[in-house]
PDB file of C-alpha atoms in Angstrom:
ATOM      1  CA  UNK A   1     -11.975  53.082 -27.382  1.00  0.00           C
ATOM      2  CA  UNK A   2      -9.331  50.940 -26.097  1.00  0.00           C
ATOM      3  CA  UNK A   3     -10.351  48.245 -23.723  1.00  0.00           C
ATOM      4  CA  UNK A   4      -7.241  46.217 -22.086  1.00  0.00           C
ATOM      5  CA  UNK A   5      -6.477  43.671 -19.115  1.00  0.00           C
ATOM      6  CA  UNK A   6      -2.776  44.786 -17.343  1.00  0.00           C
ATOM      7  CA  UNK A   7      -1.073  42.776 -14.077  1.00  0.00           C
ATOM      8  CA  UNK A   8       0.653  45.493 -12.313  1.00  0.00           C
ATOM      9  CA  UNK A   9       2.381  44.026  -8.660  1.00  0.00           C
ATOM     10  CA  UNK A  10       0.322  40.759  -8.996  1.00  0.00           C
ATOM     11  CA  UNK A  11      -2.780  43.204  -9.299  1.00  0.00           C
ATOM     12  CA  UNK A  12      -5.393  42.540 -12.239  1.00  0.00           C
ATOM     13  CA  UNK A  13      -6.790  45.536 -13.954  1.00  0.00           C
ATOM     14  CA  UNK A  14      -9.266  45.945 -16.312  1.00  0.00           C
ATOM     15  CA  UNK A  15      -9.525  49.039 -18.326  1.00  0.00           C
ATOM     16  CA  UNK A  16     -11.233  51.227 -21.220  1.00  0.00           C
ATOM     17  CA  UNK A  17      -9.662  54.121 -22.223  1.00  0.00           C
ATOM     18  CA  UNK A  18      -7.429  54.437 -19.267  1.00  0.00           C
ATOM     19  CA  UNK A  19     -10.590  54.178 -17.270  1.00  0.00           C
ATOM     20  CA  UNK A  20     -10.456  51.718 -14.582  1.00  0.00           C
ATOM     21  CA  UNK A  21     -13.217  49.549 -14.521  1.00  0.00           C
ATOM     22  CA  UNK A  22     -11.856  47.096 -11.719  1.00  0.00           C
ATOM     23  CA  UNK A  23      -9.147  45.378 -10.342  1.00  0.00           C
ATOM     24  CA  UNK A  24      -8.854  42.320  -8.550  1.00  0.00           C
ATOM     25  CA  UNK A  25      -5.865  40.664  -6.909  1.00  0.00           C
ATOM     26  CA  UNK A  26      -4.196  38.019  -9.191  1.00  0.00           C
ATOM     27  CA  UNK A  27      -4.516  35.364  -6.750  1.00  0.00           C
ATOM     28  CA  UNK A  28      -8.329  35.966  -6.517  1.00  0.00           C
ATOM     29  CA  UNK A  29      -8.247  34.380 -10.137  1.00  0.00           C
ATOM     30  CA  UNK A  30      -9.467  31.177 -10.153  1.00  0.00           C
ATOM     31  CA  UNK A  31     -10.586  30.020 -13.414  1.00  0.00           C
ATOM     32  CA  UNK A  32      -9.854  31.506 -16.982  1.00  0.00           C
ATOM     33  CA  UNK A  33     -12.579  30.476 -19.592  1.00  0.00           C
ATOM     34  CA  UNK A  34     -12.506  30.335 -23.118  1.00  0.00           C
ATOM     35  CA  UNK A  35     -16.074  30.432 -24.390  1.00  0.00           C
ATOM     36  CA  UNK A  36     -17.671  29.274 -27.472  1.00  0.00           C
ATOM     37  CA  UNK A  37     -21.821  29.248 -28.346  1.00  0.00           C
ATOM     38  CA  UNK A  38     -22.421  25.568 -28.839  1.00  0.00           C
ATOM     39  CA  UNK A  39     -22.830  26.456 -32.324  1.00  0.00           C
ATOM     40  CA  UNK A  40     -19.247  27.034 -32.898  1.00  0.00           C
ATOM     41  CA  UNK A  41     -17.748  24.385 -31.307  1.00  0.00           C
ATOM     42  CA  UNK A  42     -15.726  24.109 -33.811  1.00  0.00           C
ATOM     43  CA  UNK A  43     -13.854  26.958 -33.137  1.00  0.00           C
ATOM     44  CA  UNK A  44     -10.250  26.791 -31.955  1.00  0.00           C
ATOM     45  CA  UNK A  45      -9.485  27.607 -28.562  1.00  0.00           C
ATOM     46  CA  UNK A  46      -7.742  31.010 -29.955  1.00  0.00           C
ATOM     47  CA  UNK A  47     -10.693  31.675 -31.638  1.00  0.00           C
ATOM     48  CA  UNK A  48     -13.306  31.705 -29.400  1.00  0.00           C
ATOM     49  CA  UNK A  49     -15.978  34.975 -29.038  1.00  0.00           C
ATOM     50  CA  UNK A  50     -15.402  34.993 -25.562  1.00  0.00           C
ATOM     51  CA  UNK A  51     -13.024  34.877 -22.025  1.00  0.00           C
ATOM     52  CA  UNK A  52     -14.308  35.013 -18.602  1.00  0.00           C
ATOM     53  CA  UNK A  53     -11.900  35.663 -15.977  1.00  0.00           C
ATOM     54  CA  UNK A  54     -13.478  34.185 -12.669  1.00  0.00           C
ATOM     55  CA  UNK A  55     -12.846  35.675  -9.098  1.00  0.00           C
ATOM     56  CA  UNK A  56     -14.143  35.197  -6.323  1.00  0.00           C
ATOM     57  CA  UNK A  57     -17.321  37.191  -6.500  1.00  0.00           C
ATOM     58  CA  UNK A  58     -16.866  38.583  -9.571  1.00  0.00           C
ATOM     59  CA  UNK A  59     -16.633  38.009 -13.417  1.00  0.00           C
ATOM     60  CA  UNK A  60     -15.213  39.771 -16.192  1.00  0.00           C
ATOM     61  CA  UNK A  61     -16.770  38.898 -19.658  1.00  0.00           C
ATOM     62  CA  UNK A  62     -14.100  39.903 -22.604  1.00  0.00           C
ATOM     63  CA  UNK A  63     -14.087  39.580 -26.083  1.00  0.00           C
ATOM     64  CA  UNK A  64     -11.072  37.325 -27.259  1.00  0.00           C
ATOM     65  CA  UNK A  65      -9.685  40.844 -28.905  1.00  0.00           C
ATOM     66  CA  UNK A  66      -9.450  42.556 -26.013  1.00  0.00           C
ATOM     67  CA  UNK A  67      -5.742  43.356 -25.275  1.00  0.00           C
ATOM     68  CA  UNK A  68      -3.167  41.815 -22.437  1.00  0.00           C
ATOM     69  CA  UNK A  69      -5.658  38.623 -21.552  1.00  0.00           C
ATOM     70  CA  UNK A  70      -2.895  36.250 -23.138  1.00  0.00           C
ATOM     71  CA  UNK A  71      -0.193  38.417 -20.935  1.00  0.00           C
ATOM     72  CA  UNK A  72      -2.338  38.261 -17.930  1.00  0.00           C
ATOM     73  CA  UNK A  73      -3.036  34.744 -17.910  1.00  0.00           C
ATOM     74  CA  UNK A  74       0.755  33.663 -18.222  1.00  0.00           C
ATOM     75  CA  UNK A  75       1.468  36.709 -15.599  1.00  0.00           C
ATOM     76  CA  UNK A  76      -0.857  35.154 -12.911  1.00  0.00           C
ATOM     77  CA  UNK A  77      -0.089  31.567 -13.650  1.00  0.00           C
ATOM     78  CA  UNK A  78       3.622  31.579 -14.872  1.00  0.00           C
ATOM     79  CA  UNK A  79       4.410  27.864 -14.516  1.00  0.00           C
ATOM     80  CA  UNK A  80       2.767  25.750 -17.094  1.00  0.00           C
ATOM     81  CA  UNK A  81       1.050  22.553 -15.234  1.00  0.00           C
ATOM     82  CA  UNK A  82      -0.506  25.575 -12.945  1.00  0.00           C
ATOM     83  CA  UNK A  83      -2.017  27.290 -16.154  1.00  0.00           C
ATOM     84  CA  UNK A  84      -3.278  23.805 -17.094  1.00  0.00           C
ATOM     85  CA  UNK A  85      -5.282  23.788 -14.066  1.00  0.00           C
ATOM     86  CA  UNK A  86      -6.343  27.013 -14.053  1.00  0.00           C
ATOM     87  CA  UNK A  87      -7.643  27.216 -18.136  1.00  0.00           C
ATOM     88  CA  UNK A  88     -10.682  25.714 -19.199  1.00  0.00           C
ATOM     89  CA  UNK A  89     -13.147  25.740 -21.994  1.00  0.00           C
ATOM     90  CA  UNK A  90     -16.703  26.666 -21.743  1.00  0.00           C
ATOM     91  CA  UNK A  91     -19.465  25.352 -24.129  1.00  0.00           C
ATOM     92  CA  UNK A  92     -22.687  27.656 -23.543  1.00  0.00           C
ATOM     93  CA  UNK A  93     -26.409  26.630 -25.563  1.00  0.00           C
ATOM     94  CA  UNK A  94     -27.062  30.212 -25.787  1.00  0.00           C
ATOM     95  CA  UNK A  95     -25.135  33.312 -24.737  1.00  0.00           C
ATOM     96  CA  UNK A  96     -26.477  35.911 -22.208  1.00  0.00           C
ATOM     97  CA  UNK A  97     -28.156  38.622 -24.071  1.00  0.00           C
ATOM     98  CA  UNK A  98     -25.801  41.073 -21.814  1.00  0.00           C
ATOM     99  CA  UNK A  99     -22.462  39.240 -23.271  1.00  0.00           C
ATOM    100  CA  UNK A 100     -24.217  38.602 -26.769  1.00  0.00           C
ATOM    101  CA  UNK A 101     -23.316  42.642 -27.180  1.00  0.00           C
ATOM    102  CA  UNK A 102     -20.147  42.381 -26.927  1.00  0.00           C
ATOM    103  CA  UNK A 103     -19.778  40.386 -29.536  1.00  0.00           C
ATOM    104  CA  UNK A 104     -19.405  41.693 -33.673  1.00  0.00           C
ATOM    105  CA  UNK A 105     -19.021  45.198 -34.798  1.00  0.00           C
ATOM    106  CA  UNK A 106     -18.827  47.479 -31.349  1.00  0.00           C
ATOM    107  CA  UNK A 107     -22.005  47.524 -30.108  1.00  0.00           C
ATOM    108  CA  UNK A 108     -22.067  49.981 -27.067  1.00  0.00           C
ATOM    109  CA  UNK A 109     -19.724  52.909 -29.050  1.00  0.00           C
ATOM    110  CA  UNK A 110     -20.427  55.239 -26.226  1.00  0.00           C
ATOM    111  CA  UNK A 111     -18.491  52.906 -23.352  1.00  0.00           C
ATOM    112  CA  UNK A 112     -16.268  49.515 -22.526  1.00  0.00           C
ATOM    113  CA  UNK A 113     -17.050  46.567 -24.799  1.00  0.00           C
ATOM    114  CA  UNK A 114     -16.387  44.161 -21.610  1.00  0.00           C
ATOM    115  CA  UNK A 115     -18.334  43.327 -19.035  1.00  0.00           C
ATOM    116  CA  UNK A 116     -18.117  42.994 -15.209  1.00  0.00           C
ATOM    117  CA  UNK A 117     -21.047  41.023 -13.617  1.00  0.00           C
ATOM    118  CA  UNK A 118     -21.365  39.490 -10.183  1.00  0.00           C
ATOM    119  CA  UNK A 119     -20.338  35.657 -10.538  1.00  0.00           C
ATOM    120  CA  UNK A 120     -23.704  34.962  -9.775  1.00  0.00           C
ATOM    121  CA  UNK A 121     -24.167  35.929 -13.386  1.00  0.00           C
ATOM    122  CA  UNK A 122     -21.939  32.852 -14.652  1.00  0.00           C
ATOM    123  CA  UNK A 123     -25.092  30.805 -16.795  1.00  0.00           C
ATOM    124  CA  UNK A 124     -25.320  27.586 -16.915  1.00  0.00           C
ATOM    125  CA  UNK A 125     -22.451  25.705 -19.115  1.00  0.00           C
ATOM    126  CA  UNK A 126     -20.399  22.490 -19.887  1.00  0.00           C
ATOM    127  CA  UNK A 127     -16.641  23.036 -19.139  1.00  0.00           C
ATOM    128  CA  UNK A 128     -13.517  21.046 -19.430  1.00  0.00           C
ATOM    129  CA  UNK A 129     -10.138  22.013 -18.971  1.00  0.00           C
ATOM    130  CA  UNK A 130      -8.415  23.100 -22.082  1.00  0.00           C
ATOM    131  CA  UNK A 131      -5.884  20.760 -23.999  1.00  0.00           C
ATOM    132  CA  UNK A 132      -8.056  18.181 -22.392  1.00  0.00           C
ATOM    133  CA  UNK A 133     -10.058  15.499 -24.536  1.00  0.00           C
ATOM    134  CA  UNK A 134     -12.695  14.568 -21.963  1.00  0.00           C
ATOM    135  CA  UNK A 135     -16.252  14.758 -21.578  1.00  0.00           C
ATOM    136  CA  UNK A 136     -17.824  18.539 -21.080  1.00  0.00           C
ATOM    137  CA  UNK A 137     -19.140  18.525 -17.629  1.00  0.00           C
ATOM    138  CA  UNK A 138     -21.486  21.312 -15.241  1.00  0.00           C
ATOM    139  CA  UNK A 139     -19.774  24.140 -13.978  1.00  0.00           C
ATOM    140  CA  UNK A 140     -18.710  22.989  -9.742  1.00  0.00           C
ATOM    141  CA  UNK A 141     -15.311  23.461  -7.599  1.00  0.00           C
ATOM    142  CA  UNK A 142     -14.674  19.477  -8.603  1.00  0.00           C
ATOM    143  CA  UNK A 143     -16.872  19.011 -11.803  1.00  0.00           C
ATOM    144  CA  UNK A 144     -15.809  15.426 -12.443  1.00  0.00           C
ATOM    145  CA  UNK A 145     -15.986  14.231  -9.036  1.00  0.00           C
ATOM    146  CA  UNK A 146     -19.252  15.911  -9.078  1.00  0.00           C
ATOM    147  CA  UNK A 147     -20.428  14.772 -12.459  1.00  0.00           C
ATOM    148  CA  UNK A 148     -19.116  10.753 -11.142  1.00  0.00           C
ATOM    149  CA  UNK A 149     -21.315  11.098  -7.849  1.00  0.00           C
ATOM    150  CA  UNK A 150     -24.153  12.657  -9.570  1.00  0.00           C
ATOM    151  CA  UNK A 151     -24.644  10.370 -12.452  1.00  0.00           C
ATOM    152  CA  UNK A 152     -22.985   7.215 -10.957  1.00  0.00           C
ATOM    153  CA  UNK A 153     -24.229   7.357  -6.881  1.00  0.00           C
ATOM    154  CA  UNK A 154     -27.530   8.348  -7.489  1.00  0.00           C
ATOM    155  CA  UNK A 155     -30.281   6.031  -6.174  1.00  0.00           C
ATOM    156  CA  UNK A 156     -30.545   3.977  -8.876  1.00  0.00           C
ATOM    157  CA  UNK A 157     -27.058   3.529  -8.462  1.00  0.00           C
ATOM    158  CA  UNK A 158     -27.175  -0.449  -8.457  1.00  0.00           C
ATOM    159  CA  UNK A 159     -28.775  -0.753 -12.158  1.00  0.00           C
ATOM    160  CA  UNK A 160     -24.648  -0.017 -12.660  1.00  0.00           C
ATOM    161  CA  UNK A 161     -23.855  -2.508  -9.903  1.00  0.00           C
ATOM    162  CA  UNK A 162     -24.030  -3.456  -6.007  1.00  0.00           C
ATOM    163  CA  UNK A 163     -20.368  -2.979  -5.734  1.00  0.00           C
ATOM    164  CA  UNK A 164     -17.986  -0.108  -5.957  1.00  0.00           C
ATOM    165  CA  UNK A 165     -15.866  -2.143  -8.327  1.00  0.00           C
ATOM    166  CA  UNK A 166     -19.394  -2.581 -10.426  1.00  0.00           C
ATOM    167  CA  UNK A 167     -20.103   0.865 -10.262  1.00  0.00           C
ATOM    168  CA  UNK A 168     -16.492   2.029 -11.072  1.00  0.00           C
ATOM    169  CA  UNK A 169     -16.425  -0.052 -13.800  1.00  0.00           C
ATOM    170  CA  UNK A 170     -19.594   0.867 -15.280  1.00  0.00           C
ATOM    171  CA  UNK A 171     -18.267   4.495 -15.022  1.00  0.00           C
ATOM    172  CA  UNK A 172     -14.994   3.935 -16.867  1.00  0.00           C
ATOM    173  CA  UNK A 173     -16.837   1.922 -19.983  1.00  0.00           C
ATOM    174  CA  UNK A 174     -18.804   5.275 -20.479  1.00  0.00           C
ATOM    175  CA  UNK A 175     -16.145   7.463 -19.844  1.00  0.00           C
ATOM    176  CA  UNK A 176     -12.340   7.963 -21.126  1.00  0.00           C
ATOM    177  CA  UNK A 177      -8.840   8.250 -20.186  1.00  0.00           C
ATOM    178  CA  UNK A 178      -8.874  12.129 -19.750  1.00  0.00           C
ATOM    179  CA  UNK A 179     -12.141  11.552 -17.356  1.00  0.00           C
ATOM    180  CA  UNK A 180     -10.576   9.325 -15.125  1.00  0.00           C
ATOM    181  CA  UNK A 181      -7.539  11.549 -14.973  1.00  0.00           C
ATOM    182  CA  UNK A 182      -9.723  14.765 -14.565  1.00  0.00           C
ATOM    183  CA  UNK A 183     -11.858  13.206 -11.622  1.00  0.00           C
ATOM    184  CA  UNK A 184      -8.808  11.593  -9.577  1.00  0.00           C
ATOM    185  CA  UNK A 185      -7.483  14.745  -9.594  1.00  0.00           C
ATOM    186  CA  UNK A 186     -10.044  16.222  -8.095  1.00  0.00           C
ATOM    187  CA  UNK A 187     -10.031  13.465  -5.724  1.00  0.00           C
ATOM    188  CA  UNK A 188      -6.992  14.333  -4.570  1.00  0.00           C
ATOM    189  CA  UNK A 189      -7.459  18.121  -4.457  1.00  0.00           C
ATOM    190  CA  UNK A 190     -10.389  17.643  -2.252  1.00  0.00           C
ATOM    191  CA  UNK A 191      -8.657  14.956  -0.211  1.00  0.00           C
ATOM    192  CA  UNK A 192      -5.781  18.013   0.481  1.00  0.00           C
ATOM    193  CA  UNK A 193      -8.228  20.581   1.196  1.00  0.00           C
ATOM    194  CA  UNK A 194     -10.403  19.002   4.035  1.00  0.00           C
ATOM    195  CA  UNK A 195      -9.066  17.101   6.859  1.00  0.00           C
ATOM    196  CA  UNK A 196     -10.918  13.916   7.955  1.00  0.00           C
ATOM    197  CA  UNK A 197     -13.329  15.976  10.392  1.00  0.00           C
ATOM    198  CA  UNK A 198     -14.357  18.365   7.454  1.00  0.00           C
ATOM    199  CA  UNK A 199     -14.212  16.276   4.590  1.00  0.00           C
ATOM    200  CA  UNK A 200     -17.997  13.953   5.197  1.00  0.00           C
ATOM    201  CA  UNK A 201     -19.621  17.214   6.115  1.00  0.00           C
ATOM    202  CA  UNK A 202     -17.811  19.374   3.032  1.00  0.00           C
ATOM    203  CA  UNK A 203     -18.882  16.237   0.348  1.00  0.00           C
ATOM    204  CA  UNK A 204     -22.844  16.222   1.690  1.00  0.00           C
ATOM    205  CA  UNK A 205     -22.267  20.327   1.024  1.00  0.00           C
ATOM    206  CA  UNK A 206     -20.784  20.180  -2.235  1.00  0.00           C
ATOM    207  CA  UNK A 207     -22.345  17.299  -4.026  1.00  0.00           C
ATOM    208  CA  UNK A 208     -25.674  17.201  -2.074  1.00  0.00           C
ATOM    209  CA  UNK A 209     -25.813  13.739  -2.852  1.00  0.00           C
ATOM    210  CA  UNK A 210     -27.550  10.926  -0.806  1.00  0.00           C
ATOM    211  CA  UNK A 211     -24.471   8.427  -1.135  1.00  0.00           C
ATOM    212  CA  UNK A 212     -23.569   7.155   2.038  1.00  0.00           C
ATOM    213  CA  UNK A 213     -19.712   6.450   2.258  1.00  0.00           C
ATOM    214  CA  UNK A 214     -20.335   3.988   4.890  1.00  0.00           C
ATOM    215  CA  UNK A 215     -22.339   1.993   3.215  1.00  0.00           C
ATOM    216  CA  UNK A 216     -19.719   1.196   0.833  1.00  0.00           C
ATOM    217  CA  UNK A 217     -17.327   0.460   3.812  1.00  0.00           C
ATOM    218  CA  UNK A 218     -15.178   2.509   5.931  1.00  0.00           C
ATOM    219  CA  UNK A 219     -15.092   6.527   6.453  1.00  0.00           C
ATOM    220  CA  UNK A 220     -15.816   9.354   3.685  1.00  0.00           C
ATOM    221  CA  UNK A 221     -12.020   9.705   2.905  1.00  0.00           C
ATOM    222  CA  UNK A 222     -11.177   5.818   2.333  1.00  0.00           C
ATOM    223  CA  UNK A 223     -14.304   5.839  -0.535  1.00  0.00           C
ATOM    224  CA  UNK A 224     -12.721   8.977  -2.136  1.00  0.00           C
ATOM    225  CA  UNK A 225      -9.463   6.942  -2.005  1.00  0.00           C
ATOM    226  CA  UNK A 226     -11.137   3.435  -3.289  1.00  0.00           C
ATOM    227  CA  UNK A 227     -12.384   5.745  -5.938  1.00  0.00           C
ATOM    228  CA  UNK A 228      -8.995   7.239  -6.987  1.00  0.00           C
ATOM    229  CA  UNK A 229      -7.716   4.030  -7.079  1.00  0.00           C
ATOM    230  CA  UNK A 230     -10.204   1.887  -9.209  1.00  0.00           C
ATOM    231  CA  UNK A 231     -10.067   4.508 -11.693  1.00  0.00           C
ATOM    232  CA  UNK A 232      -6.352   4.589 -11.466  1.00  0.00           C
ATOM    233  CA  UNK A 233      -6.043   0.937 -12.214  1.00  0.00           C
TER     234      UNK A 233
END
């Protein structure tokens, strides 16, 4: 049984056997995982048990052997610093006993040896973007931003300092190069995404955090920018 990804007209397909299982439009892909038990971290990118292509509200689980992923992922995202963005690694404590099958000698020899789950199904992981030397961080839309406001603006925040400065710098002496880079830039994607009358609302949704942007001086969108910048500097 032959199980294989194809991009047909900028439409994803994923089939066994010339059996489709399901296709998704290629610019429903947002994310494309390489995943490795935390065991095997060790394993080179190229080597790892596992990709997850993530849509919308969907997830396809495939075995790093399974043909045309490669093809797909340069298909969807042909221009490099796009891939960049788009590929990232994923770091899982223990593998869902539904994906743990598809790993090894065939295990289901009656049908597909991929999976497609509801993204609801994604576990809980650590992710960073692959090619990237930074800290793993939780799954979220902007997981350094989020990981920065959830371990930094907390409300113990002022053991780090009273200051933004304090706290910024606290963050950077834990942190690395490839962090600071990894959370400006989702700075600045979430800076283009909501306008000023979205963007406080959209950061209490996302982060659920009980930081107060105010407090620190000015509007939600001049502390995201503060941010950017001390980390920048």
């Amino acid at each position: 049984m032959t199980d294989e990804v194809t991009v047909e007209a900028d439409t994803l397909a994923l089939r066994s056997d010339g059996r489709t299982l399901d296709t998704q439009a290629g610019d429903a892909l947002e994310r494309a995982y390489a995943v490795c038990p935390a065991a095997d971290m060790s394993v080179t990118v190229t080597d790892v048990p596992l990709r997850v292509f993530r849509f919308a509200d969907r997830l396809w689980v495939l075995p790093w052997t399974t043909a045309g992923v490669a093809a797909a992922i340069a298909a969807i995202w042909p221009e490099p610093r796009r891939r960049a963005e788009q590929c990232w690694e994923a770091v899982i404590d223990e593998l869902p006993r539904d994906w743990r099958k598809l790993l090894g000698e065939r295990a289901r020899p009656q049908g597909p040896a991929v999976l497609v789950a509801p993204v609801s199904a994604l576990p809980a992981w650590r992710i960073r973007r692959e090619g990237s030397d930074s800290h793993y961080v939780g799954e979220h839309a902007f997981p350094y931003l989020d990981a920065l406001i959830g371990g930094w603006f907390h409300q113990d925040f002022d053991i780090a300092g009273d200051t933004l400065e304090a706290v910024i710098a606290a963050f950077r002496k834990e942190t690395n190069s490839d962090d600071w880079a990894e959370t400006r830039a989702d700075i600045a994607g979430l800076l283009r995404r909501y306008d000023d009358a979205a963007l406080a609302r959209e950061v209490v949704r996302l982060f659920r955090s009980g930081v107060d942007p105010a407090a620190w001086g000015g509007g939600t969108r001049q502390w995201l920018m503060r941010i950017e910048d001390l980390l920048g500097a």
